[in-house]
Short mmCIF file of C-alpha atoms (C1' of nucleotides) in Angstrom, two decimals:
data_model
loop_
_atom_site.label_atom_id
_atom_site.label_comp_id
_atom_site.label_asym_id
_atom_site.label_seq_id
_atom_site.Cartn_x
_atom_site.Cartn_y
_atom_site.Cartn_z
CA MET A 15 8.58 -14.73 -27.04
CA SER A 16 9.45 -11.28 -27.53
CA SER A 17 12.82 -9.71 -27.47
CA VAL A 18 12.27 -9.09 -23.81
CA ASP A 19 13.35 -11.68 -21.33
CA ALA A 20 10.79 -14.25 -20.40
CA ASN A 21 12.20 -13.99 -16.95
CA GLN A 22 11.06 -10.58 -15.95
CA THR A 23 7.97 -9.56 -17.82
CA LYS A 24 5.62 -11.39 -15.54
CA ASP A 25 5.73 -9.25 -12.43
CA GLY A 26 5.87 -5.75 -13.83
CA PHE A 27 4.82 -3.26 -11.25
CA PHE A 28 4.91 -5.79 -8.44
CA ALA A 29 8.56 -6.53 -9.13
CA HIS A 30 9.32 -2.85 -8.83
CA VAL A 31 7.54 -2.76 -5.52
CA TYR A 32 9.61 -5.62 -4.19
CA GLU A 33 12.76 -3.98 -5.45
CA VAL A 34 11.97 -0.70 -3.76
CA VAL A 35 10.93 -2.29 -0.50
CA GLU A 36 14.09 -4.32 -0.42
CA GLN A 37 16.05 -1.11 -0.80
CA ILE A 38 14.63 0.32 2.39
CA PRO A 39 17.55 0.60 4.82
CA LEU A 40 17.23 -0.57 8.36
CA GLY A 41 15.90 2.01 10.75
CA MET A 42 13.90 3.65 7.98
CA VAL A 43 10.35 3.31 6.80
CA ALA A 44 8.54 4.12 3.59
CA THR A 45 4.89 4.75 2.91
CA TYR A 46 2.81 2.74 0.50
CA GLY A 47 2.27 5.76 -1.66
CA GLN A 48 5.93 6.52 -1.73
CA VAL A 49 6.85 2.99 -2.69
CA ALA A 50 4.14 3.06 -5.32
CA THR A 51 5.56 6.25 -6.73
CA LEU A 52 9.12 4.96 -6.71
CA ALA A 53 7.89 1.77 -8.33
CA GLY A 54 6.50 3.85 -11.13
CA GLY A 55 2.85 3.77 -10.20
CA MET A 56 1.66 6.91 -8.54
CA GLY A 57 -1.84 6.20 -7.28
CA LYS A 58 -1.41 2.47 -7.26
CA ALA A 59 -0.67 2.55 -3.56
CA ARG A 60 -3.18 -0.23 -3.03
CA PHE A 61 -1.23 -2.59 -5.20
CA VAL A 62 1.78 -2.00 -3.12
CA GLY A 63 -0.21 -3.47 -0.27
CA PHE A 64 -1.29 -6.31 -2.48
CA ALA A 65 2.21 -6.94 -3.64
CA LEU A 66 3.51 -7.03 -0.11
CA HIS A 67 0.73 -9.30 1.04
CA ALA A 68 1.62 -11.63 -1.77
CA ASN A 69 5.02 -11.71 -0.09
CA PRO A 70 6.81 -13.77 -2.75
CA ARG A 71 10.05 -13.43 -0.86
CA PRO A 72 9.41 -14.00 2.84
CA GLY A 73 12.35 -12.88 4.88
CA ILE A 74 13.69 -10.75 2.06
CA ILE A 75 11.01 -8.15 1.82
CA PRO A 76 10.77 -6.07 5.00
CA CYS A 77 7.05 -5.42 4.68
CA HIS A 78 7.03 -4.12 8.21
CA ARG A 79 9.04 -1.13 7.06
CA VAL A 80 6.21 -0.04 4.85
CA VAL A 81 3.60 2.06 6.62
CA PHE A 82 0.67 4.31 5.82
CA ALA A 83 1.11 7.79 4.47
CA ASP A 84 0.33 9.24 7.88
CA GLY A 85 2.79 6.95 9.60
CA SER A 86 0.28 4.53 11.04
CA LEU A 87 0.93 0.83 10.69
CA THR A 88 -1.15 -1.70 8.83
CA SER A 89 -4.62 -2.55 10.01
CA GLY A 90 -3.67 -4.93 12.75
CA PHE A 91 -4.16 -8.24 11.04
CA ALA A 92 -0.76 -8.05 9.42
CA PHE A 93 2.47 -9.29 10.93
CA GLY A 94 0.50 -10.60 13.87
CA GLY A 95 -0.48 -7.22 15.22
CA ILE A 96 0.52 -3.61 14.94
CA ASP A 97 2.17 -3.88 18.31
CA ALA A 98 4.44 -6.56 16.93
CA GLN A 99 5.29 -4.42 13.96
CA ARG A 100 5.92 -1.44 16.18
CA ARG A 101 8.19 -3.59 18.28
CA LEU A 102 10.09 -4.67 15.20
CA LEU A 103 10.60 -1.18 13.88
CA GLU A 104 11.66 0.01 17.28
CA GLY A 105 14.20 -2.80 17.34
CA GLU A 106 15.55 -1.51 14.06
CA GLY A 107 16.02 1.95 15.45
CA VAL A 108 12.84 3.57 14.20
CA ASN A 109 11.43 6.22 16.49
CA PHE A 110 7.78 6.21 17.39
CA LEU A 111 5.37 8.93 18.33
CA ALA A 112 3.16 8.85 21.36
CA ASP A 113 0.25 8.10 19.06
CA GLY A 114 1.77 4.78 18.13
CA ARG A 115 2.80 6.09 14.76
CA VAL A 116 6.15 5.92 13.07
CA ASP A 117 8.12 9.12 13.28
CA LEU A 118 8.17 9.84 9.60
CA ALA A 119 9.81 13.13 10.42
CA THR A 120 12.95 11.21 11.32
CA CYS A 121 12.72 7.83 9.68
CA ARG A 122 11.08 8.51 6.35
CA TRP A 123 13.22 6.85 3.73
CA SER A 124 14.13 8.60 0.53
CA ALA A 125 15.46 7.02 -2.61
CA GLY A 126 19.16 7.50 -2.95
CA THR A 127 19.89 8.16 0.68
"C1'" DA B 15 -15.49 -13.12 -19.46
"C1'" DA B 16 -17.29 -10.22 -15.91
"C1'" DT B 17 -17.58 -8.73 -11.24
"C1'" DT B 18 -15.77 -7.92 -6.64
"C1'" DT B 19 -12.33 -6.96 -3.60
"C1'" DG B 20 -8.27 -4.80 -2.07
"C1'" DA B 21 -1.54 -4.05 3.63
"C1'" DC B 22 -4.01 3.05 0.38
"C1'" DG B 23 -4.17 8.07 -0.52
"C1'" DC B 24 -6.18 12.27 -1.33
"C1'" DT B 25 -10.15 15.50 -1.80
"C1'" DT B 26 -14.37 17.04 -0.28
"C1'" DT B 27 -18.39 17.70 3.00
"C1'" DA C 10 -10.97 19.31 13.04
"C1'" DA C 11 -13.01 14.91 11.88
"C1'" DA C 12 -15.45 11.76 8.90
"C1'" DA C 13 -16.89 9.99 4.48
"C1'" DG C 14 -16.36 9.07 -0.27
"C1'" DC C 15 -14.11 8.48 -4.43
"C1'" DG C 16 -10.29 7.00 -7.36
"C1'" DC C 17 -6.26 3.47 -9.20
"C1'" DC C 18 -5.83 -0.69 -11.69
"C1'" DA C 19 -4.70 -5.43 -11.09
"C1'" DA C 20 -5.49 -10.02 -9.23
"C1'" DA C 21 -8.66 -13.61 -7.52
"C1'" DT C 22 -13.14 -15.87 -7.75
#
DNA sequence: AATTTGACGCTTT
DNA sequence: AAAAGCGCCAAAT
């Protein structure tokens, strides 16, 4: 055992991802790349997806608030369908574009807001 | 122990 | 403007 806590060293980057995603306020969305960057891993955007799919905290981590860099939602097999996710975000107050994309221009979350 | 895959993002053709 | 490929690095098999 090192001086570090044996309680936190196991997740590393993933833990940061969960932290960041949990910080996303309602009515806002963040992109995988953005979360990855905030989590301290610029370029590890894919792991953000992995981390969210792992979903260690169902109900706590609003994975549906995390979208692609261009505002599109996850490939369809997640959440039970993009339409379901879109519905959810709309219910939270997120605006959508006619293309079926999240209006990042209005709902893009920033750290510290 | 090594190889393959992976909720992505960006650059290049 | 659109499509394809490459890159990141860790986890799962």
